PDB file of C-alpha atoms in Angstrom:
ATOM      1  CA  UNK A1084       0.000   0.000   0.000  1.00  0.00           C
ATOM      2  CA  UNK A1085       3.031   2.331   1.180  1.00  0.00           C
ATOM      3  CA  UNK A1086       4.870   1.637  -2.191  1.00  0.00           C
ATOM      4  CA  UNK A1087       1.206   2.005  -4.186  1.00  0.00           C
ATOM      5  CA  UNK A1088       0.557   5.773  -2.715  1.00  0.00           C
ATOM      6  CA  UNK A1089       4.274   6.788  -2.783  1.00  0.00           C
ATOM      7  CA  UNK A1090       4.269   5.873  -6.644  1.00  0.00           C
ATOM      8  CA  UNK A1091       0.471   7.753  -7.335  1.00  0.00           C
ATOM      9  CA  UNK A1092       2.303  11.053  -5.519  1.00  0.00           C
ATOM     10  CA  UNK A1093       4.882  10.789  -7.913  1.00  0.00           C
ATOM     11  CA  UNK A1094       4.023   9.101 -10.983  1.00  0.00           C
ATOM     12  CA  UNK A1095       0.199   9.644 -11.504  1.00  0.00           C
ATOM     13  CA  UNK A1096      -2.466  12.131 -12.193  1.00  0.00           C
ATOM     14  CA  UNK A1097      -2.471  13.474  -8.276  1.00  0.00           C
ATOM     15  CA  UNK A1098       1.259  14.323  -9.520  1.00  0.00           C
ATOM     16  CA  UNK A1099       1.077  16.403 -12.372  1.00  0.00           C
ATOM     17  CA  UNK A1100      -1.422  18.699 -10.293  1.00  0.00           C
ATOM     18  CA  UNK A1101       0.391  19.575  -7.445  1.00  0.00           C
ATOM     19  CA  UNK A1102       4.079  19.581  -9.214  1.00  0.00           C
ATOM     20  CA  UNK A1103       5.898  17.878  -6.146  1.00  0.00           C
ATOM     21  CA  UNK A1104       9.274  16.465  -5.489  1.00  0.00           C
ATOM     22  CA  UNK A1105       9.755  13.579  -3.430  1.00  0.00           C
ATOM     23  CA  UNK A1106      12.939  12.714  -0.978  1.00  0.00           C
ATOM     24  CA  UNK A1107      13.081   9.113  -0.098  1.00  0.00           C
ATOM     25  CA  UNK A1108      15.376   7.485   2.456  1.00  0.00           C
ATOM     26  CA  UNK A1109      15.897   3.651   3.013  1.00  0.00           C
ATOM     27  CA  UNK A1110      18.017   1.949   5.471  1.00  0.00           C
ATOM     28  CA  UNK A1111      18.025  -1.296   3.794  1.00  0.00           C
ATOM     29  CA  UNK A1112      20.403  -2.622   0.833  1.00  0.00           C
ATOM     30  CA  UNK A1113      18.926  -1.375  -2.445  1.00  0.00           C
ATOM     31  CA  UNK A1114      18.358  -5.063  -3.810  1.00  0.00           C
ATOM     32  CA  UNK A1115      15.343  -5.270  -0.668  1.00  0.00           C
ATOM     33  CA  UNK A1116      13.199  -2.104  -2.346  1.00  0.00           C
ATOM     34  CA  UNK A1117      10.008  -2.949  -4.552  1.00  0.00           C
ATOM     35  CA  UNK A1118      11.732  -2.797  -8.026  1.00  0.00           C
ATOM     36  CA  UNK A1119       8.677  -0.779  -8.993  1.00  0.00           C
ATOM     37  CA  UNK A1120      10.872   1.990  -7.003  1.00  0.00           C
ATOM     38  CA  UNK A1121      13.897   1.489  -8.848  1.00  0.00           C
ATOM     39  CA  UNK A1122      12.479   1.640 -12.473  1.00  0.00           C
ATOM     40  CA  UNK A1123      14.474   4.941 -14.633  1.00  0.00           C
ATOM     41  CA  UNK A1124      12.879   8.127 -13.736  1.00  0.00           C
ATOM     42  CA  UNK A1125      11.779   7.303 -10.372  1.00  0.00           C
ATOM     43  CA  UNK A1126      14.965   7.757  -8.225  1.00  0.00           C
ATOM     44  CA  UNK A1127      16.977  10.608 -10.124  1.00  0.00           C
ATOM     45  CA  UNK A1128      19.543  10.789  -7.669  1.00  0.00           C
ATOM     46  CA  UNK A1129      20.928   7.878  -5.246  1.00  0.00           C
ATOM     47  CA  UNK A1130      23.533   9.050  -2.098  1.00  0.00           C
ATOM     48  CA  UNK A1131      24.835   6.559   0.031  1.00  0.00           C
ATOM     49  CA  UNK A1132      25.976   8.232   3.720  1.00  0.00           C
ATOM     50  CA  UNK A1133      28.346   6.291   5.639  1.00  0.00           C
ATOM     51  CA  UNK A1134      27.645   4.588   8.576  1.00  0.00           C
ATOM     52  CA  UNK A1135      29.530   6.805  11.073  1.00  0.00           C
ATOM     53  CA  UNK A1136      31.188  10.544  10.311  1.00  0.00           C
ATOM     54  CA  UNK A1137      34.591  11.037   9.859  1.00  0.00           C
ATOM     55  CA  UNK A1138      36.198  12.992  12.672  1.00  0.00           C
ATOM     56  CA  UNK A1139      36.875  16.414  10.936  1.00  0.00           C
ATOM     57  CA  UNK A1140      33.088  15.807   9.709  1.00  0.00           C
ATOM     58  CA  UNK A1141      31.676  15.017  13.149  1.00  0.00           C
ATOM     59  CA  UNK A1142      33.715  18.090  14.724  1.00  0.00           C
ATOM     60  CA  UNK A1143      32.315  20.497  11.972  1.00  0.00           C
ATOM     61  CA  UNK A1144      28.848  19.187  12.161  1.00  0.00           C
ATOM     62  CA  UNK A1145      29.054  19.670  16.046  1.00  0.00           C
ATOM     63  CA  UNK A1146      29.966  23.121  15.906  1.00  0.00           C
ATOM     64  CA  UNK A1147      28.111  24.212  13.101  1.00  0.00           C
ATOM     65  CA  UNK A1148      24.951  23.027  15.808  1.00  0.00           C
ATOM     66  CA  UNK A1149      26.254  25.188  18.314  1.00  0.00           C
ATOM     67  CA  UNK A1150      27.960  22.145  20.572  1.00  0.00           C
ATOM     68  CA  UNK A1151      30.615  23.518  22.698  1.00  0.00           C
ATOM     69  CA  UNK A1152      32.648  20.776  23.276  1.00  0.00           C
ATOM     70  CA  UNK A1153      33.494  19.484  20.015  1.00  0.00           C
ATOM     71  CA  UNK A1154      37.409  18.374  21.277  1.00  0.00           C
ATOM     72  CA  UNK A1155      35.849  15.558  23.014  1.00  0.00           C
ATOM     73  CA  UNK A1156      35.084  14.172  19.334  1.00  0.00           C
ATOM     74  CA  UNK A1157      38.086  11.590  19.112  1.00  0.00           C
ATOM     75  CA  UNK A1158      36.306   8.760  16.833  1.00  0.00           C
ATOM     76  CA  UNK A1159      34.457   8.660  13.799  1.00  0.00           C
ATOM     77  CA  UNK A1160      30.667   8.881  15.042  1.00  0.00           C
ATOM     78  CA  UNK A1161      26.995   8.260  13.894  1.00  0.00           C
ATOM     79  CA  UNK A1162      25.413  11.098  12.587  1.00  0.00           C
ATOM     80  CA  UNK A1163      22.427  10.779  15.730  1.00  0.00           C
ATOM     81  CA  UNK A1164      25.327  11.062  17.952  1.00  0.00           C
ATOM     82  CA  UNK A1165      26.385  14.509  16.873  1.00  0.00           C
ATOM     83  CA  UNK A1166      22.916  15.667  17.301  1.00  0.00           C
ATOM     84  CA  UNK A1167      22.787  13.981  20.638  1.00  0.00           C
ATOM     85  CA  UNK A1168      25.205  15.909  22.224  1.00  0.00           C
ATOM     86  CA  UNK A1169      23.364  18.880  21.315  1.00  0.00           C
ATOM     87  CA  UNK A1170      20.298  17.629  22.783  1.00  0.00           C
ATOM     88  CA  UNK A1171      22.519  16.860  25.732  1.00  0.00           C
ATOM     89  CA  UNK A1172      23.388  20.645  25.857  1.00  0.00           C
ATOM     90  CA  UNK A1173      19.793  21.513  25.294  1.00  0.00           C
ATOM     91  CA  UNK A1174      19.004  19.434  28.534  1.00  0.00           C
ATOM     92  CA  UNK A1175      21.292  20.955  30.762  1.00  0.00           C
ATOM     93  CA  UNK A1176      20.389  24.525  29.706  1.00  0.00           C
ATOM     94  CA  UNK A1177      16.744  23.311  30.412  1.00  0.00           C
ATOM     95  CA  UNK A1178      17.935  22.208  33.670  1.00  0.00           C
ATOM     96  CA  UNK A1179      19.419  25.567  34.509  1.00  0.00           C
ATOM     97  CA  UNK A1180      15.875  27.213  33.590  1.00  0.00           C
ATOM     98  CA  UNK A1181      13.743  25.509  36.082  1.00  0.00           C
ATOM     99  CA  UNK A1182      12.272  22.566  34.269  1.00  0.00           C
ATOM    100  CA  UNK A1183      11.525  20.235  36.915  1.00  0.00           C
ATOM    101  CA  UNK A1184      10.775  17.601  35.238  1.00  0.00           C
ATOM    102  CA  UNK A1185      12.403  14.707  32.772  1.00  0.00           C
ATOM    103  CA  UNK A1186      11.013  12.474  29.730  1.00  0.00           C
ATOM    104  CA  UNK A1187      14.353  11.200  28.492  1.00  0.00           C
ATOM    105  CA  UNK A1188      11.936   8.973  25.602  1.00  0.00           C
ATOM    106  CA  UNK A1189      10.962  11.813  24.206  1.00  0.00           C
ATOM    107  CA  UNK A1190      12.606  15.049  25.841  1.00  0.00           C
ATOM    108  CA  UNK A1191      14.787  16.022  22.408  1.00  0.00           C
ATOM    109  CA  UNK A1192      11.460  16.073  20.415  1.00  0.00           C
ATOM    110  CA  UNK A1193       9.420  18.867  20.107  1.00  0.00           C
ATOM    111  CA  UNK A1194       5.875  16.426  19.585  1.00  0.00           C
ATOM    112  CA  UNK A1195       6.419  15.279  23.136  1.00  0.00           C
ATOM    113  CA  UNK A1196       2.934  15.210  24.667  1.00  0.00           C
ATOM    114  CA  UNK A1197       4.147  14.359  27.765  1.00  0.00           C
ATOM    115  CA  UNK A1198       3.110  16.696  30.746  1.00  0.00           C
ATOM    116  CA  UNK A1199       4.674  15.571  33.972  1.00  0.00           C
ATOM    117  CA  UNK A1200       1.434  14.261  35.110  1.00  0.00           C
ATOM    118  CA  UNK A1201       0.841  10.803  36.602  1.00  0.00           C
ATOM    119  CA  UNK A1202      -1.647   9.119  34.666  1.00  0.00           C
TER     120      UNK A1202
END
């Protein structure tokens, strides 16, 4: 069904009304996507990211996010990494503002509906 819609939006009628472009990202090998995916004119462009950043990559990412200590980056690291230690930042600085309370599942996300409230 996923593969059905995701081909209408870009293929079909719904397409040539609404004049979209469509960014997809698997984290499977190619060979496991629907070849119905992979036919030419589908997926212009393919870019494989590496598993983990290289260390000048992961330092310049860091900073460029506004983490402070970006010396402590001594190994090639996963891109959520990086952005973890921002959120890890963000939670301090929270910390220092008053917020009493913690939802480490959910506390870098700005959907969390949690409230602090026993249910």
């Amino acid at each position: 069904q996923a593969v059905s819609n995701l081909l209408n939006l870009s293929d079909g009628l719904l397409s040539d009304g609404i004049h979209i472009q469509i960014l997809a990202t698997f984290n499977c090998p190619l060979e496991s996507l629907d070849v119905a995916l992979l036919r030419p004119g589908r997926l212009v462009v393919q870019y494989c990211f590496p598993a983990t950043l290289s260390i000048e990559n992961a330092r310049n990412l860091a900073e460029s996010i506004g983490v402070s200590n970006i010396d402590q980056i001594d190994q090639p690291l996963p891109l959520a990494n990086v952005y973890a230690m921002k959120d890890e930042i963000v939670n301090e600085q929270e910390q220092d503002e008053g917020i009493s309370f913690s939802c480490r599942k959910c506390s870098s996300s700005k959907y969390c509906d949690y409230d602090g409230e026993e249910e």
